[in-house]
mmCIF file of C-alpha atoms and ligand atoms in Angstrom:
data_model
loop_
_atom_site.group_PDB
_atom_site.id
_atom_site.type_symbol
_atom_site.label_atom_id
_atom_site.label_comp_id
_atom_site.label_asym_id
_atom_site.label_seq_id
_atom_site.Cartn_x
_atom_site.Cartn_y
_atom_site.Cartn_z
ATOM 1 C CA MET A 1 317.730 202.778 161.408
ATOM 2 C CA LYS A 2 318.612 202.255 165.061
ATOM 3 C CA ILE A 3 316.816 203.784 168.038
ATOM 4 C CA GLY A 4 318.306 203.852 171.520
ATOM 5 C CA VAL A 5 315.862 203.147 174.351
ATOM 6 C CA LEU A 6 316.981 204.249 177.809
ATOM 7 C CA ALA A 7 316.631 201.051 179.853
ATOM 8 C CA LEU A 8 317.571 202.075 183.392
ATOM 9 C CA GLN A 9 314.122 201.896 184.984
ATOM 10 C CA GLY A 10 310.449 202.023 184.030
ATOM 11 C CA ALA A 11 308.435 201.042 180.967
ATOM 12 C CA PHE A 12 311.178 200.614 178.357
ATOM 13 C CA ILE A 13 310.286 197.095 177.135
ATOM 14 C CA GLU A 14 306.945 198.348 175.836
ATOM 15 C CA HIS A 15 308.727 200.911 173.641
ATOM 16 C CA ILE A 16 311.064 198.231 172.293
ATOM 17 C CA LYS A 17 308.043 196.060 171.427
ATOM 18 C CA ILE A 18 306.347 198.883 169.519
ATOM 19 C CA LEU A 19 309.559 199.554 167.589
ATOM 20 C CA GLU A 20 309.789 195.823 166.787
ATOM 21 C CA LYS A 21 306.219 195.918 165.533
ATOM 22 C CA LEU A 22 307.203 198.781 163.225
ATOM 23 C CA GLY A 23 310.268 196.868 162.022
ATOM 24 C CA VAL A 24 312.741 199.262 163.654
ATOM 25 C CA LYS A 25 315.900 198.088 165.430
ATOM 26 C CA SER A 26 316.474 199.253 168.984
ATOM 27 C CA VAL A 27 319.391 199.263 171.397
ATOM 28 C CA GLU A 28 318.920 199.226 175.163
ATOM 29 C CA ILE A 29 320.935 201.984 176.791
ATOM 30 C CA ARG A 30 321.992 200.679 180.197
ATOM 31 C CA GLN A 31 325.419 202.210 180.578
ATOM 32 C CA ARG A 32 327.711 204.784 179.054
ATOM 33 C CA LYS A 33 329.218 202.404 176.503
ATOM 34 C CA ASP A 34 325.768 201.573 175.063
ATOM 35 C CA PHE A 35 325.248 205.197 174.106
ATOM 36 C CA ALA A 36 326.966 205.258 170.749
ATOM 37 C CA TYR A 37 327.195 208.147 168.344
ATOM 38 C CA ASN A 38 325.421 206.438 165.486
ATOM 39 C CA LEU A 39 321.918 206.322 166.929
ATOM 40 C CA ASP A 40 319.136 207.756 164.791
ATOM 41 C CA GLY A 41 316.956 208.591 167.758
ATOM 42 C CA LEU A 42 316.499 208.103 171.486
ATOM 43 C CA ILE A 43 313.465 207.167 173.588
ATOM 44 C CA LEU A 44 313.234 208.133 177.270
ATOM 45 C CA PRO A 45 310.532 205.957 178.863
ATOM 46 C CA GLY A 46 308.132 206.543 181.713
ATOM 47 C CA GLY A 47 308.988 205.425 185.210
ATOM 48 C CA GLU A 48 310.194 207.526 188.089
ATOM 49 C CA SER A 49 312.013 210.639 186.933
ATOM 50 C CA THR A 50 313.941 211.065 190.194
ATOM 51 C CA ALA A 51 315.282 207.487 189.966
ATOM 52 C CA ILE A 52 316.102 207.709 186.250
ATOM 53 C CA GLY A 53 317.655 211.157 186.738
ATOM 54 C CA LYS A 54 319.894 209.896 189.546
ATOM 55 C CA LEU A 55 321.013 206.891 187.495
ATOM 56 C CA LEU A 56 321.745 209.133 184.502
ATOM 57 C CA ASN A 57 324.055 211.130 186.748
ATOM 58 C CA ASP A 58 325.681 208.164 188.457
ATOM 59 C CA LEU A 59 326.309 206.360 185.160
ATOM 60 C CA ASP A 60 327.749 209.466 183.543
ATOM 61 C CA LEU A 61 325.051 209.433 180.872
ATOM 62 C CA LEU A 62 323.393 212.778 181.542
ATOM 63 C CA ASN A 63 325.924 215.049 179.831
ATOM 64 C CA PRO A 64 326.475 212.887 176.719
ATOM 65 C CA ILE A 65 322.710 212.549 176.204
ATOM 66 C CA GLN A 66 322.166 216.249 176.758
ATOM 67 C CA SER A 67 324.880 217.284 174.307
ATOM 68 C CA GLN A 68 323.693 214.883 171.594
ATOM 69 C CA ILE A 69 320.133 216.199 171.891
ATOM 70 C CA VAL A 70 321.411 219.767 171.664
ATOM 71 C CA GLY A 71 323.415 218.601 168.636
ATOM 72 C CA GLY A 72 320.206 217.375 166.946
ATOM 73 C CA LEU A 73 319.672 213.773 168.082
ATOM 74 C CA PRO A 74 315.891 213.220 167.853
ATOM 75 C CA VAL A 75 314.376 212.292 171.209
ATOM 76 C CA PHE A 76 310.967 211.103 172.414
ATOM 77 C CA GLY A 77 310.166 211.259 176.140
ATOM 78 C CA THR A 78 307.057 209.724 177.672
ATOM 79 C CA CYS A 79 305.835 210.764 181.109
ATOM 80 C CA ALA A 80 308.957 210.594 183.351
ATOM 81 C CA GLY A 81 310.913 210.974 180.088
ATOM 82 C CA MET A 82 309.093 214.240 179.477
ATOM 83 C CA ILE A 83 310.017 215.444 182.978
ATOM 84 C CA LEU A 84 313.670 214.662 182.200
ATOM 85 C CA LEU A 85 313.465 216.812 179.050
ATOM 86 C CA ALA A 86 311.776 219.848 180.608
ATOM 87 C CA LYS A 87 313.830 222.954 181.308
ATOM 88 C CA GLU A 88 311.591 223.711 184.269
ATOM 89 C CA ILE A 89 309.668 221.565 186.742
ATOM 90 C CA ASP A 90 306.985 223.578 188.497
ATOM 91 C CA ASN A 91 306.985 221.686 191.781
ATOM 92 C CA GLN A 92 310.668 220.744 192.005
ATOM 93 C CA SER A 93 313.873 222.761 191.709
ATOM 94 C CA LYS A 94 316.026 219.973 190.258
ATOM 95 C CA THR A 95 315.996 219.488 186.500
ATOM 96 C CA TYR A 96 317.757 216.831 184.404
ATOM 97 C CA ILE A 97 318.430 216.847 180.653
ATOM 98 C CA ALA A 98 316.611 220.185 180.378
ATOM 99 C CA THR A 99 316.517 220.672 176.615
ATOM 100 C CA MET A 100 312.819 221.495 176.042
ATOM 101 C CA ASP A 101 311.460 225.000 176.559
ATOM 102 C CA ALA A 102 308.568 223.877 178.713
ATOM 103 C CA THR A 103 307.476 223.921 182.343
ATOM 104 C CA VAL A 104 305.938 220.671 183.548
ATOM 105 C CA VAL A 105 304.077 219.826 186.733
ATOM 106 C CA ARG A 106 304.932 216.429 188.249
ATOM 107 C CA ASN A 107 302.192 214.108 189.561
ATOM 108 C CA ALA A 108 299.818 216.784 188.391
ATOM 109 C CA TYR A 109 296.495 214.992 188.528
ATOM 110 C CA GLY A 110 296.287 214.345 192.270
ATOM 111 C CA ARG A 111 295.802 211.086 194.154
ATOM 112 C CA GLN A 112 292.128 210.484 193.459
ATOM 113 C CA TYR A 113 292.575 210.813 189.750
ATOM 114 C CA ASP A 114 296.159 209.803 189.200
ATOM 115 C CA SER A 115 295.702 207.052 186.596
ATOM 116 C CA PHE A 116 293.167 207.155 183.778
ATOM 117 C CA ASN A 117 292.662 206.446 180.093
ATOM 118 C CA VAL A 118 291.119 208.854 177.610
ATOM 119 C CA MET A 119 290.527 209.000 173.878
ATOM 120 C CA ALA A 120 291.837 212.297 172.555
ATOM 121 C CA TYR A 121 293.443 213.858 169.521
ATOM 122 C CA PHE A 122 297.192 213.781 168.977
ATOM 123 C CA ASN A 123 298.061 215.772 165.868
ATOM 124 C CA ASN A 124 294.514 215.271 164.487
ATOM 125 C CA GLU A 125 294.553 211.508 165.119
ATOM 126 C CA LEU A 126 292.161 210.128 167.728
ATOM 127 C CA ILE A 127 294.123 207.785 169.996
ATOM 128 C CA GLU A 128 293.944 206.155 173.395
ATOM 129 C CA MET A 129 296.033 207.934 176.030
ATOM 130 C CA PRO A 130 296.901 206.133 179.272
ATOM 131 C CA PHE A 131 297.957 208.514 182.042
ATOM 132 C CA ILE A 132 299.815 207.087 185.050
ATOM 133 C CA ARG A 133 300.761 209.530 187.817
ATOM 134 C CA ALA A 134 301.339 211.804 184.910
ATOM 135 C CA PRO A 135 302.792 215.265 184.589
ATOM 136 C CA TYR A 136 301.183 217.891 182.393
ATOM 137 C CA ILE A 137 302.740 220.834 180.638
ATOM 138 C CA LYS A 138 301.953 224.139 182.253
ATOM 139 C CA THR A 139 303.661 226.531 179.855
ATOM 140 C CA VAL A 140 305.692 226.389 176.663
ATOM 141 C CA ASN A 141 307.734 228.922 174.703
ATOM 142 C CA ASP A 142 306.695 230.065 171.212
ATOM 143 C CA ASN A 143 309.124 227.630 169.590
ATOM 144 C CA VAL A 144 307.201 224.675 171.021
ATOM 145 C CA GLN A 145 304.279 223.155 169.116
ATOM 146 C CA VAL A 146 301.332 221.761 171.092
ATOM 147 C CA LEU A 147 300.233 218.382 169.665
ATOM 148 C CA ALA A 148 297.603 217.343 172.202
ATOM 149 C CA THR A 149 295.483 218.752 174.993
ATOM 150 C CA VAL A 150 293.214 216.903 177.414
ATOM 151 C CA GLN A 151 290.829 218.768 179.713
ATOM 152 C CA ASP A 152 292.430 222.040 178.551
ATOM 153 C CA ARG A 153 295.862 220.895 179.658
ATOM 154 C CA ILE A 154 298.777 220.417 177.304
ATOM 155 C CA VAL A 155 299.841 216.750 177.189
ATOM 156 C CA ALA A 156 302.019 216.467 174.064
ATOM 157 C CA ILE A 157 304.582 218.863 172.639
ATOM 158 C CA ARG A 158 307.222 219.063 169.957
ATOM 159 C CA GLN A 159 310.247 221.322 169.684
ATOM 160 C CA ASP A 160 312.315 220.722 166.545
ATOM 161 C CA LYS A 161 313.433 217.079 166.890
ATOM 162 C CA GLN A 162 312.205 216.670 170.445
ATOM 163 C CA LEU A 163 308.841 215.077 171.209
ATOM 164 C CA ALA A 164 307.278 214.613 174.650
ATOM 165 C CA THR A 165 303.998 213.181 175.900
ATOM 166 C CA SER A 166 302.454 213.128 179.386
ATOM 167 C CA PHE A 167 300.757 209.844 178.518
ATOM 168 C CA HIS A 168 302.017 206.374 177.546
ATOM 169 C CA PRO A 169 301.291 205.504 173.883
ATOM 170 C CA GLU A 170 303.540 202.440 174.290
ATOM 171 C CA LEU A 171 300.927 200.885 176.592
ATOM 172 C CA THR A 172 298.342 200.753 173.793
ATOM 173 C CA ASN A 173 298.199 198.826 170.523
ATOM 174 C CA ASN A 174 298.218 202.030 168.533
ATOM 175 C CA THR A 175 301.588 202.833 166.959
ATOM 176 C CA TYR A 176 300.647 206.306 165.669
ATOM 177 C CA VAL A 177 302.751 208.389 168.102
ATOM 178 C CA HIS A 178 305.833 206.222 167.514
ATOM 179 C CA GLU A 179 305.314 206.501 163.761
ATOM 180 C CA TYR A 180 305.056 210.267 164.184
ATOM 181 C CA PHE A 181 308.389 210.227 166.056
ATOM 182 C CA LEU A 182 310.011 208.088 163.368
ATOM 183 C CA SER A 183 308.780 210.520 160.713
ATOM 184 C CA MET A 184 310.601 213.324 162.569
ATOM 185 C CA LEU A 185 313.894 211.475 162.028
ATOM 186 C CA LYS A 186 313.693 211.808 158.289
ATOM 187 C CA LEU A 187 313.139 215.545 158.084
HETATM 188 N N1 LIG B 1 305.190 210.267 188.488
HETATM 189 C C1 LIG B 1 306.365 209.944 187.741
HETATM 190 C C2 LIG B 1 307.449 210.979 187.937
HETATM 191 O O1 LIG B 1 307.212 211.994 188.487
HETATM 192 C C3 LIG B 1 306.060 209.786 186.265
HETATM 193 C C4 LIG B 1 305.086 208.652 186.071
HETATM 194 C C5 LIG B 1 305.258 207.897 184.808
HETATM 195 O O2 LIG B 1 306.288 207.985 184.105
HETATM 196 N N2 LIG B 1 304.287 207.096 184.496
HETATM 197 O O3 LIG B 1 308.534 210.779 187.512
#
């Protein structure tokens, strides 16, 4: 099994380390030629969605990634990665990969409360969730499953082979969310 990790900007090393811990091979995607057609899954890390989105465009990676996801490549986006996957961004007109039927709100928790850690349930498993200038999910279509809510706001969703979280499971020692993603690859 080989998972591509988008390594243009942001917290990608932490995802690679979690995959290593789980004994899964990863490939850093830094340019078009790294994005091969034999990947089993793709991780879009947190960081700054505007910067990652611009680089995806400039490096000619946006369309290939988008068409492989539409074609069934499993993908997991955390935080900025989730923003890249959303079909709608509430407080911004520009969208990026736009393959998930969800509307997200960027930097949704305000300045005073922009970074925090909570313990909450993801798919019935109690885990630590670090939020860093995080988005939340405002609305989803019926085809989207809600996997976690915090303070009545949706913070993790799944649509077929696409998974997205507002928070950063890769910044904790708990590998549950990554294991959940890897289990999606086998179905
Ligand atoms: N605030 C960032 C954005 O809008 C996301 C933050 C993160 O990925 N930790 O892209």
